XYZ file of C-alpha atoms in Angstrom:
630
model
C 0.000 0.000 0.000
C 1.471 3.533 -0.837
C -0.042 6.610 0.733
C 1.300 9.793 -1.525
C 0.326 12.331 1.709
C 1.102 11.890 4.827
C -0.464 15.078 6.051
C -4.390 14.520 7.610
C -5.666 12.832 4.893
C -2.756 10.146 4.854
C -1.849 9.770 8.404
C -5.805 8.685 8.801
C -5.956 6.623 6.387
C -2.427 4.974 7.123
C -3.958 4.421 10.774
C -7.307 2.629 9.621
C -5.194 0.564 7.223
C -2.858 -0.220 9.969
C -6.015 -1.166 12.373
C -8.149 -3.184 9.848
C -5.477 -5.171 8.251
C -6.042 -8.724 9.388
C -2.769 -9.739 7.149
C 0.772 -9.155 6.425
C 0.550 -5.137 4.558
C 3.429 -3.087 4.395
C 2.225 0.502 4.241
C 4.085 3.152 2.942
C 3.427 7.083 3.587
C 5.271 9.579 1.318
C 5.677 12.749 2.022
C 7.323 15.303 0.281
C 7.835 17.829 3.050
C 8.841 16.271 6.365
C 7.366 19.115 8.200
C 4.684 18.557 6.864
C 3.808 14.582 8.443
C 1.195 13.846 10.491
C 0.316 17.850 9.615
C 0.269 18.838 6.763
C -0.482 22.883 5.577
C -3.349 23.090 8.101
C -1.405 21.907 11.057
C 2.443 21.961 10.998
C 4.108 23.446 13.907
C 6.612 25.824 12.267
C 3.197 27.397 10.255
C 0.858 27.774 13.619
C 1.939 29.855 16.146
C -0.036 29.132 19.703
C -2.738 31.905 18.941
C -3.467 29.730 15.874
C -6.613 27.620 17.243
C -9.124 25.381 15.618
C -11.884 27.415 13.705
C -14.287 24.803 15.611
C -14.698 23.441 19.001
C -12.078 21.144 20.524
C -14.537 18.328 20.173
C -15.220 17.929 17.055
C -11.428 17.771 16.265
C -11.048 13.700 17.139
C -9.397 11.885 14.271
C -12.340 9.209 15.361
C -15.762 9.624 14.156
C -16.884 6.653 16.547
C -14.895 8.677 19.492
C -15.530 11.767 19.683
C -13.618 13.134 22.221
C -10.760 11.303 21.744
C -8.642 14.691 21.176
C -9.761 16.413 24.379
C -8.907 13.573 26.638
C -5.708 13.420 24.857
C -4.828 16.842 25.114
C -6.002 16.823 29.248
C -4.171 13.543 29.998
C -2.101 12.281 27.703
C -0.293 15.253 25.568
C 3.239 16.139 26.753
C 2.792 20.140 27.357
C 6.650 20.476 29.113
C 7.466 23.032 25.658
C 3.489 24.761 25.998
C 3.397 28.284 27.083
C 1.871 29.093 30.318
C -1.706 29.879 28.903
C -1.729 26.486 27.264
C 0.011 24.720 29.927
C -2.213 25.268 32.990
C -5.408 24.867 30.356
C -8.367 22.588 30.806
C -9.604 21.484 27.094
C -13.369 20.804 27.140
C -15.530 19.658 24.035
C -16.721 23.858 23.311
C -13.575 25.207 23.785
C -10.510 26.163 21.687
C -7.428 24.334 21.410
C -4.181 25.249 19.949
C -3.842 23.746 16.103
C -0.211 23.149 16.416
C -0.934 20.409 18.770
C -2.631 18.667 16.661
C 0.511 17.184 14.560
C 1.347 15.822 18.301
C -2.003 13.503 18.371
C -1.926 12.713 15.065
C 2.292 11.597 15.387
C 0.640 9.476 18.441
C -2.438 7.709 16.993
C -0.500 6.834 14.505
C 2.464 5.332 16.741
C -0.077 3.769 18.685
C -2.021 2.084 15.467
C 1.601 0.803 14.507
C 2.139 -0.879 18.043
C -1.182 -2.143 18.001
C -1.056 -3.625 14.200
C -1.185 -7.461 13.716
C 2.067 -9.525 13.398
C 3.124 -8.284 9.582
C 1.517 -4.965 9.103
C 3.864 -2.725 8.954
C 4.330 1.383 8.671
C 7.288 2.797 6.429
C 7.787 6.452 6.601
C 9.951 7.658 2.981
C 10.465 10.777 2.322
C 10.226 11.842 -1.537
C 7.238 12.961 -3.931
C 5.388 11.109 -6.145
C 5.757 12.695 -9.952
C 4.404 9.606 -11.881
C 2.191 6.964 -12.574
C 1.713 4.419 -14.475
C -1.030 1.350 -14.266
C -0.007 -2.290 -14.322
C -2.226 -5.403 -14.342
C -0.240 -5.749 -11.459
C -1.330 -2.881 -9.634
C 0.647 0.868 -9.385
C 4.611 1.315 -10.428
C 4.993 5.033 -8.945
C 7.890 7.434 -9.858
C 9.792 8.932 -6.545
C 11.773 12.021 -6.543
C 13.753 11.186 -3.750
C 15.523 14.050 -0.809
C 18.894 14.720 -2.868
C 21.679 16.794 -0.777
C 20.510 19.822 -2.113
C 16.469 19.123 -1.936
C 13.794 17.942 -4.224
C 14.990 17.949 -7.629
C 11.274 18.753 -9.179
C 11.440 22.819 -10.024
C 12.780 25.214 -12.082
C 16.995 25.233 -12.146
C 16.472 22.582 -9.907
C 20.048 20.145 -8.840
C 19.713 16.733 -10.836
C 16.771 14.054 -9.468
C 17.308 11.142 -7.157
C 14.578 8.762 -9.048
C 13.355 5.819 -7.299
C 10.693 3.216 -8.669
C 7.572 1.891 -6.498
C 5.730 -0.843 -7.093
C 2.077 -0.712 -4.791
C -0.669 -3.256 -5.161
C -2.568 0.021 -4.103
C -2.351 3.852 -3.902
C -4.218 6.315 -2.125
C -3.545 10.010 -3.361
C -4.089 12.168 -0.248
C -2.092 15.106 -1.519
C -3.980 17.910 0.174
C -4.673 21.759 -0.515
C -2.584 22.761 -3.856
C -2.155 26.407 -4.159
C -2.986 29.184 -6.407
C -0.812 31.385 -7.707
C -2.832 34.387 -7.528
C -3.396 36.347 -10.462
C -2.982 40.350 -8.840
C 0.092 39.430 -7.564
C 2.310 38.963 -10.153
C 4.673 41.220 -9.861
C 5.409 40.772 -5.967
C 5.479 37.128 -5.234
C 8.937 37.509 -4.386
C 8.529 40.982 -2.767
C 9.817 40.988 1.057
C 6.354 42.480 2.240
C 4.079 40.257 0.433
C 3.293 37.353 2.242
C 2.282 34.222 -0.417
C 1.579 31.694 2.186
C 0.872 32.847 6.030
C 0.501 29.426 7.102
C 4.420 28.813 6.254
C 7.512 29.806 8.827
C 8.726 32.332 6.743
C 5.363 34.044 6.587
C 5.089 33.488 10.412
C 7.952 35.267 10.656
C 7.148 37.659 9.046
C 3.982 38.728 10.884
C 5.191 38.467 14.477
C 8.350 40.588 13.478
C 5.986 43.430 11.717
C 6.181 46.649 13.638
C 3.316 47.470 15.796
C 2.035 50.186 13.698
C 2.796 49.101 10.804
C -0.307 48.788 7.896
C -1.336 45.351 6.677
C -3.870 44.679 3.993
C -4.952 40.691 4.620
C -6.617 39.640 1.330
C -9.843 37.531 2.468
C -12.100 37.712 4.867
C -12.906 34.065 5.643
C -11.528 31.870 8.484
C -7.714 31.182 7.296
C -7.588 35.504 7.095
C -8.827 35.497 10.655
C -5.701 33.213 11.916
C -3.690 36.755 9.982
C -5.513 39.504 12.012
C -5.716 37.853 15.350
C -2.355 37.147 15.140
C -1.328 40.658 15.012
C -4.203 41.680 17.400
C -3.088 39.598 20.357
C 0.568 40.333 19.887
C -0.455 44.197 20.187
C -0.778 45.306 16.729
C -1.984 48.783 16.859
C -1.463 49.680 12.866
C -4.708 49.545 10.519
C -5.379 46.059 9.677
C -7.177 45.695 6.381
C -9.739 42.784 5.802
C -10.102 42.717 1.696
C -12.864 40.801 0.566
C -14.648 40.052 -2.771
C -18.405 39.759 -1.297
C -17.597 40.946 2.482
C -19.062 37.641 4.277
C -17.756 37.674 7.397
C -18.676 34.204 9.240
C -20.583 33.938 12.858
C -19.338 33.308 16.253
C -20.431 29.856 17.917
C -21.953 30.927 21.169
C -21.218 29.268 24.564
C -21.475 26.008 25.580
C -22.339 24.999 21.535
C -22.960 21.349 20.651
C -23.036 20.055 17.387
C -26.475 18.595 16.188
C -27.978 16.664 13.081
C -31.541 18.550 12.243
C -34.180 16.782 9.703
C -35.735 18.854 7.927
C -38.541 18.279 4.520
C -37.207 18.872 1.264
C -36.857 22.388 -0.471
C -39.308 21.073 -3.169
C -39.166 24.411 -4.642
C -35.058 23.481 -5.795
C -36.818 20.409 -7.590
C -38.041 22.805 -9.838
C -36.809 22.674 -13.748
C -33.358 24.843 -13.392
C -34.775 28.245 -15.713
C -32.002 30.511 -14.658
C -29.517 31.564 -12.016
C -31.263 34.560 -11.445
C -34.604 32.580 -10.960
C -32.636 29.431 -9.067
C -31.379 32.042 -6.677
C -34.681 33.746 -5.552
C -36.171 29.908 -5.093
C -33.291 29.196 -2.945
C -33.345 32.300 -0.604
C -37.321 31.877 0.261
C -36.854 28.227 0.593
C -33.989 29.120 2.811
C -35.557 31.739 4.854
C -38.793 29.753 5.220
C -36.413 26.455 6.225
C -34.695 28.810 8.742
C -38.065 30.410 10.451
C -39.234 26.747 10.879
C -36.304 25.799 13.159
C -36.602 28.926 15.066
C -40.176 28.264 15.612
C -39.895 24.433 15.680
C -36.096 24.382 17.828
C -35.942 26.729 20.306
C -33.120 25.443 21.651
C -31.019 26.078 18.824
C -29.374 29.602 19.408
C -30.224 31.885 16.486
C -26.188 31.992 15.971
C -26.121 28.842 14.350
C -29.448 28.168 12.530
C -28.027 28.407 9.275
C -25.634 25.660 10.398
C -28.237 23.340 10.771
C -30.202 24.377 7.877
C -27.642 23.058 5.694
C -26.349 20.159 7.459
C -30.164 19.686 7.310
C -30.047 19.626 3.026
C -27.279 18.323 2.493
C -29.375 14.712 1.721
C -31.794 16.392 -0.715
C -28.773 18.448 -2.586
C -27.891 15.687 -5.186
C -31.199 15.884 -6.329
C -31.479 19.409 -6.547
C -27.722 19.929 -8.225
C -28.756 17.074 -11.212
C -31.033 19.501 -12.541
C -28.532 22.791 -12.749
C -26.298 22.423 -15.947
C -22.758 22.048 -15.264
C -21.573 25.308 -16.825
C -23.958 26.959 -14.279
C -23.330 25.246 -11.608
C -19.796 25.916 -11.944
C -20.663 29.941 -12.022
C -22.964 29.539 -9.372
C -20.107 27.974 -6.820
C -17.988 30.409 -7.580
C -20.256 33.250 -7.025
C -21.535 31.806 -3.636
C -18.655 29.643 -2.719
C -17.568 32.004 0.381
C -21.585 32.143 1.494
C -22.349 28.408 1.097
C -18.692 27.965 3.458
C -20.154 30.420 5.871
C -23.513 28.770 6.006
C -21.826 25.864 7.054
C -19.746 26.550 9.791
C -18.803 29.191 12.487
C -15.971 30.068 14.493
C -15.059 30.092 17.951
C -15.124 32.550 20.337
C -11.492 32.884 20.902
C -10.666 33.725 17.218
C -13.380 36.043 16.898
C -13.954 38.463 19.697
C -10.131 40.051 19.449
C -11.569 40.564 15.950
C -14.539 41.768 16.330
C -13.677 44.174 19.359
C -11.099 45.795 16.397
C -13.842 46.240 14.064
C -16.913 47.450 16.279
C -15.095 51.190 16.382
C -15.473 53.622 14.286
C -11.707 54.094 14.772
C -10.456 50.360 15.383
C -7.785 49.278 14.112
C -9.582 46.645 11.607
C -11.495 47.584 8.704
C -13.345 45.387 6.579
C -13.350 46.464 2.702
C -15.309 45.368 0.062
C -14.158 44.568 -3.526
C -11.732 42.771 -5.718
C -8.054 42.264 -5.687
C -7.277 43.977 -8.927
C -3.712 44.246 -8.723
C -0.591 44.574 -6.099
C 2.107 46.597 -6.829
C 5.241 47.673 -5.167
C 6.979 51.562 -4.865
C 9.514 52.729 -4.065
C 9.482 52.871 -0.306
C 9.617 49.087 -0.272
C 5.826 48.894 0.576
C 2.961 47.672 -1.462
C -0.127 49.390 -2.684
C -3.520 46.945 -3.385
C -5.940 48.476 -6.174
C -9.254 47.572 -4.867
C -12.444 47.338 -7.135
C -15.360 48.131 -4.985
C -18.878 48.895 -5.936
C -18.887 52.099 -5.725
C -15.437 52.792 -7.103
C -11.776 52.046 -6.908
C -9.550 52.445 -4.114
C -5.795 51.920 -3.090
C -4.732 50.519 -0.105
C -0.707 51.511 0.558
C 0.444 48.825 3.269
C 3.613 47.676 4.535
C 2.541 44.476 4.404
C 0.370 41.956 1.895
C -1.009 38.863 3.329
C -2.696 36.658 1.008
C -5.441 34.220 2.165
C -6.712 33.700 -1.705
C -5.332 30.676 -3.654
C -6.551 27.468 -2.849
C -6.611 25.756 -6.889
C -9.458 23.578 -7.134
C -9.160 22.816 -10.489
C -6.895 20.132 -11.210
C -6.283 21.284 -14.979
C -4.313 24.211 -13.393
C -1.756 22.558 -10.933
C 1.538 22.807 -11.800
C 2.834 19.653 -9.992
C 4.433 17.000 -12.301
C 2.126 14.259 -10.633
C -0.956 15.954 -11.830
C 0.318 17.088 -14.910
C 1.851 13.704 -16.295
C -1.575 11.700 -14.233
C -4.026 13.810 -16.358
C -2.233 13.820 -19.683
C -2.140 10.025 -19.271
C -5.821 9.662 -18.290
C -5.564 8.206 -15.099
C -6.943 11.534 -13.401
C -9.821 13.807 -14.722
C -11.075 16.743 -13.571
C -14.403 17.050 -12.229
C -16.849 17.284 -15.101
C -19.867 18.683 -13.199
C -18.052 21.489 -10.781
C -14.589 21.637 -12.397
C -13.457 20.713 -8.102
C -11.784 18.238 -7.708
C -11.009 15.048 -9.550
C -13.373 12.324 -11.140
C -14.090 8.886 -8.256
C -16.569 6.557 -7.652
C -18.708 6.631 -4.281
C -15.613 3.965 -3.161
C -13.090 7.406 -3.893
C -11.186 5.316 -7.088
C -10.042 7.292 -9.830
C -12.200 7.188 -12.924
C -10.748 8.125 -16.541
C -12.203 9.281 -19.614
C -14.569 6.574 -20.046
C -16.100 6.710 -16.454
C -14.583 3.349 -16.076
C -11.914 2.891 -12.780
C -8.365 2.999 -14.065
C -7.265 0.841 -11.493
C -6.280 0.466 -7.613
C -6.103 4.102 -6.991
C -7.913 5.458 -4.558
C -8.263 9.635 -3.439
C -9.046 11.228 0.337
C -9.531 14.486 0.674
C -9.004 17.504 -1.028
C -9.187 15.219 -4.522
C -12.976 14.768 -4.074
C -14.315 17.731 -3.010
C -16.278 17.958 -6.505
C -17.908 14.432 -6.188
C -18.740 15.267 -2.306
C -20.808 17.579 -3.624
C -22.725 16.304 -6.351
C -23.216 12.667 -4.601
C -23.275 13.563 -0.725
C -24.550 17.349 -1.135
C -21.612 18.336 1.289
C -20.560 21.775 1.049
C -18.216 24.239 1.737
C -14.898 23.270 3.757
C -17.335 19.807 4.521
C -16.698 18.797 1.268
C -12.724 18.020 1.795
C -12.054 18.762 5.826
C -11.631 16.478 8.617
C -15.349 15.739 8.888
C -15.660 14.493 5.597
C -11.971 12.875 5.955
C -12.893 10.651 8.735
C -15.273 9.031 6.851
C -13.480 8.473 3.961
C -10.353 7.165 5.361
C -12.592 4.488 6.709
C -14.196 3.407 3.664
C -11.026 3.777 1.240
C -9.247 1.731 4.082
C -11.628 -0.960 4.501
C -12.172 -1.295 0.629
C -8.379 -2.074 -0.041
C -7.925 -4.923 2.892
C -11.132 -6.431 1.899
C -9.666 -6.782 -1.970
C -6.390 -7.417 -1.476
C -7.656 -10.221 0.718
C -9.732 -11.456 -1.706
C -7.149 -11.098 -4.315
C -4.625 -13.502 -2.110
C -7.828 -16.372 -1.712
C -8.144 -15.891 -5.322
C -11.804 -14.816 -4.795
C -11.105 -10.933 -6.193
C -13.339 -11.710 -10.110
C -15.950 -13.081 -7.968
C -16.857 -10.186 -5.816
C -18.547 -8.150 -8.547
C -21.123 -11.125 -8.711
C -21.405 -11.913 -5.197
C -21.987 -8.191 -4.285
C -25.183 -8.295 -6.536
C -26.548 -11.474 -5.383
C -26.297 -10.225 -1.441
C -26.518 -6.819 -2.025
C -30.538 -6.870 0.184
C -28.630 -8.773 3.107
C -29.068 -6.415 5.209
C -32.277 -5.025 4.634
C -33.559 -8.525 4.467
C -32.721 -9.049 8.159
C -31.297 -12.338 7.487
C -30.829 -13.992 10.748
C -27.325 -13.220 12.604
C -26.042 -10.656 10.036
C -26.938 -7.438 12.281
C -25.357 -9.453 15.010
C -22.242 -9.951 12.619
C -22.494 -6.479 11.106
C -22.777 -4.954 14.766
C -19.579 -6.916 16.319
C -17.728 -5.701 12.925
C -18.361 -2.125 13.789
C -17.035 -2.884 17.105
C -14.064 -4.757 15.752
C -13.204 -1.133 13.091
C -13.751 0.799 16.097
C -11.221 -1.478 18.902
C -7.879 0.258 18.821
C -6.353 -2.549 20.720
C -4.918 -5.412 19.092
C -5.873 -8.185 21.296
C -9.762 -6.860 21.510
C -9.577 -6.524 17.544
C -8.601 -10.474 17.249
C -11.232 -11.463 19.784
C -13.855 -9.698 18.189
C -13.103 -10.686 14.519
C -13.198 -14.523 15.501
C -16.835 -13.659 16.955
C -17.328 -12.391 13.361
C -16.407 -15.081 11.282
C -18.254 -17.887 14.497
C -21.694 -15.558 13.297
C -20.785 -15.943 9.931
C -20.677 -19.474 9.899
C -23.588 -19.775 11.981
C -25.569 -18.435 9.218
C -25.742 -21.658 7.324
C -27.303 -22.167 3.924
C -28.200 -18.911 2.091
C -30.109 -19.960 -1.116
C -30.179 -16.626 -2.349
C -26.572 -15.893 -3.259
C -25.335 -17.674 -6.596
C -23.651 -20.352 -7.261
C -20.442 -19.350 -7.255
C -20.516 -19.027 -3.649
C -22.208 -22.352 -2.652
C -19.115 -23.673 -0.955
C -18.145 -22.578 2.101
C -15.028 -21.574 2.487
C -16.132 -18.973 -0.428
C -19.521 -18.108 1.205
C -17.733 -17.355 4.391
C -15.474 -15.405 3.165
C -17.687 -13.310 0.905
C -19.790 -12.898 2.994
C -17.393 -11.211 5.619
C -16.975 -8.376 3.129
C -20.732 -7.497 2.658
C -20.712 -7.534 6.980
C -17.453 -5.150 6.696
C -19.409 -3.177 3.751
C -22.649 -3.072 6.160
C -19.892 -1.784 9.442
C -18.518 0.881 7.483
C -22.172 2.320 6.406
C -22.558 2.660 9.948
C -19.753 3.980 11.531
C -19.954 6.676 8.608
C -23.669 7.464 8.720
C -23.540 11.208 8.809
C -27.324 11.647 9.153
C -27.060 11.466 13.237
C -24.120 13.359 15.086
C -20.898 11.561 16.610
C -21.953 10.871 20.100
C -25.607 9.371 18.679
C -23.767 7.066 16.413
C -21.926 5.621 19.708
C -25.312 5.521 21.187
C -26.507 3.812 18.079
C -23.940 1.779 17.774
C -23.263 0.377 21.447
C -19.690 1.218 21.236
C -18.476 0.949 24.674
C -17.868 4.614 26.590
C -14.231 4.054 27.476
C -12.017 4.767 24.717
C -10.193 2.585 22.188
C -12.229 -0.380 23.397
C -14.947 -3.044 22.684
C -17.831 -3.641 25.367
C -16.787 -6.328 27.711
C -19.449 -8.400 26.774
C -17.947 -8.613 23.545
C -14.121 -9.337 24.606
C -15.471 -12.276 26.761
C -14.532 -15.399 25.060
């Protein structure tokens, strides 16, 4: 197994491998950036200072779905905070409250170390350092081209010192290659200018913002929650010098108030959306009254859910009905539309703690505070000759210039695949083994399993995307939006199913029984609705078994599993091929594990009502005792 990412996205998705795999696997995580393990852009140390926190509560920030407050009970009991400053130090986390993001690489380094103790005898984790820059598909599986860590660094860019070139060959590859960035057009000619910042969320740009003189001028471009991170930054360090907030539409996104939970609203269909599309102009007006109307019911309807957050659950509430509604929009307007709303639909979708925002807003509330939010477009940075920049700003009532001594630029994330410069995109889509997303233009071509589809529609083989990669088919098949569509929440779920997919074929693949899935899949595919006695027994223990952390409760639970497998007996239904039953057994262990992973990723009920739901046991990284006893 090769894992090209081992920021979020890979180091989850190396850990469920690691806990599911029942056989010798060697997994392999690549990652170009060795800062960047276990972290990633979002979550490296060097690129999060400790006023960096989490836009959402501490409790929704567990790398387990089916535990959700894994991450606060690691940060309170088992995080090593000898190196935290005081106000971090002497802190109690609790599920509403903020938490630090540069801590997170720690519990990610340590789930992962953990998942590696607690593998079975032959699965093993190998950490390489080097980036992926080709591809090529074998009946074999995946041979993968590795620029290797030379002397002198990666030899991949312009000028660059000559490549180290290694060849891998993978049975399997998950791409979990993260944000890619865009270079952004205004700034052309000061990418390399000393007070233009390209990436804040680097060291350098760190740097760069906690060394700015108090009174200095900044002009942050964006207004959304990575700009936020920018200006509170400078705030809490003392800033006193205007701090400009540029954004195109001027959305500026809510504060979660006190004590907030997360919940999972149901709500009827917008029938209105099922409407023929007509227009955008028409689509629009039919979504704002079936939006206000949606949001006046759960005021009415919910009065427990503080007005601050309504529109949270308004479109967690949609998000089932939004396939539905986006089949009738043509493409080519439903690209315009996310464009035009993309910032809205994002802050729709989520808030942001208390700690980020108040230092914020108390800067903005005066007349004479230092932050000032403008609205308009980026037309153009320039630089003169005192060494500081000036931003031409298009704003609806005319154009302004903003002088600053410093540019910070929070636009740029490249969605569209066609546009990335890196040689593993380039040479993947010119061969066909990745395509763009058709319908949204986000994001690359999958199935609902998250393998790569080519030209045809067809899979090109075992490669398999988490993350940022399907944030296009997220939205057309799931209807999530916003930062839902790639984030952790949607990453959780994903790194699951990806995970259990690949050790369910390649185990089939070693009993020979991989060209007989396809068949067996259709015959037994009503299993589980049919109530067949001792599959939700069997599909229930196999939950528990995805969800044990330890080793020794993982191997008592999966021979429970195969005991209620057996126990089945005769099943008339499925065809022929699977009449022995050596083959039935084993067969049918992969619908149970197909059945387990639809519910530990059900996304219709929150985290803590799936462990209801599910019986999972409420100490941590366990299976009930009942089910341990042997």
């Amino acid at each position: 197994m090769l894992i090209v990412g081992a920021g979020l996205a890979g180091t989850a998705t190396a850990i469920r491998l690691l806990r599911f795999a029942r056989r010798p696997l060697e997994v392999v995580l690549l990652e170009k950036r060795p800062d960047y393990r276990s972290a990633g852009v979002a979550y490296h140390r060097e690129g999060n200072p400790w006023d960096h926190v989490f836009n959402i509560q501490a409790g929704r920030m567990s790398l387990f779905r089916e535990d959700v407050l894994d991450f606060v009970r690691w940060a309170n009991l088992e995080a090593d905070r000898r190196d935290w400053p005081a106000q971090w130090a002497e802190h109690e986390f609790v599920e509403q409250g903020p938490a630090p993001r540069r801590i997170f690489q720690d519990y990610l380094i340590e789930r992962l170390a953990e998942a590696r103790r607690e593998a079975c005898p032959g699965v093993v984790l190998v950490e390489w350092d080097g980036e992926a820059v080709d591809m090529d598909v074998r009946p074999a599986g995946v041979d993968v081209t590795v620029c290797r860590l030379s002397a002198s660094g990666f030899g991949t860019g312009p000028g660059a010192e000559p490549t180290l070139l290694s060849a891998l060959s993978a049975d399997h590859v998950v791409l979990a290659t993260g944000l890619e960035l865009r270079e952004p057009p205004y700034a052309a000619e000061v990418l390399t200018h000393p007070s233009f910042v390209r990436n804040p969320f680097s060291e350098a740009g760190v740097r760069k913002l906690v060394t700015l003189p108090s009174e200095a001028t900044v002009a942050v471009v964006g207004s959304v929650l990575s700009a936020y991170d920018s200006a509170g930054l400078l705030l809490r360090q003392g800033h006193t010098g205007r701090i400009h907030l540029i954004s195109r539409t001027g959305t500026m996104f809510r504060t979660y108030p006190a004590g907030h939970e997360h919940g999972v609203l149901r709500l009827p269909c917008p029938r209105a959306l099922l409407e023929p599309y007509r227009n955008r102009e028409e689509f629009v007006a039919r979504v704002r009254s079936e939006w206000e109307a949606a949001c006046s019911t759960v005021a009415r309807e919910h009065p427990g859910v503080h007005p601050s957050v309504i529109a949270e659950r308004v479109a967690k509430a949609w998000e089932p009905y939004l396939p539905e509604v986006i089949e009738r929009i043509p493409s080519a307007e439903l690209r315009l539309l996310l464009d035009e709303f993309s910032t809205a639909i994002a802050a729709f979708r989520v808030g942001v703690v208390e700690y980020t925002m108040a230092v914020i807003e108390r800067a903005m509330h005066p007349a004479d505070g230092p932050v000032k939010l403008v609205v308009g477009a980026v037309e153009r940075v320039t630089p003169v000759e005192s060494s500081r920049l000036v931003v031409s700003v298009a704003t609806a009532e005319r154009r302004q210039s903003i002088e600053a001594d410093l540019v910070v630029s929070h636009f740029g994330r490249e969605w569209d695949y066609s546009r990335v410069g890196r040689p593993l995109w380039r040479n993947l889509l010119r061969k066909g083994i990745a395509v763009p997303h058709e319908r949204t233009g986000r994001g690359l071509e999958v199935d609902a399993q998250g393998t790569l589809l080519g030209p045809d529609g067809e899979p090109v083989g075992p490669i398999s995307a988490v993350g940022v990669p399907r944030e296009g088919d997220e939205l057309v098949r799931n209807g999530r939006t916003g930062a839902f569509a790639f984030n952790l929440a949607s990453i959780k779920n994903q790194s699951i199913a990806v995970a259990a997919r690949v050790v369910a074929e390649l185990e089939l693949r070693e009993d020979g029984l991989a060209q007989d899935l396809a068949q067996f899949h259709g015959g037994a595919g009503d299993m589980e609705d049919a109530g067949r006695g001792g599959f939700e027994e069997a599909v229930l223990l196999e939950v528990r078994r995805l969800a044990t952390r330890a080793r020794r409760g993982r191997e008592l639970l999966d021979s429970r599993v195969d005991a209620c497998i057996r126990a089945m007996g005769g099943l008339p239904d499925l065809p022929a091929l699977a009449k022995d039953a050596f083959r039935r057994d084993r067969l049918m262990r992969v619908v149970v594990n197909r059945a387990a992973v639809g519910r530990l990723t059900d996304v219709s009920v929150t985290p803590l009502q799936l462990r209801r739901q599910l019986g999972i046991a409420d100490e941590p990284g366990t299976a009930n005792a009942e089910d341990l006893r042997d």
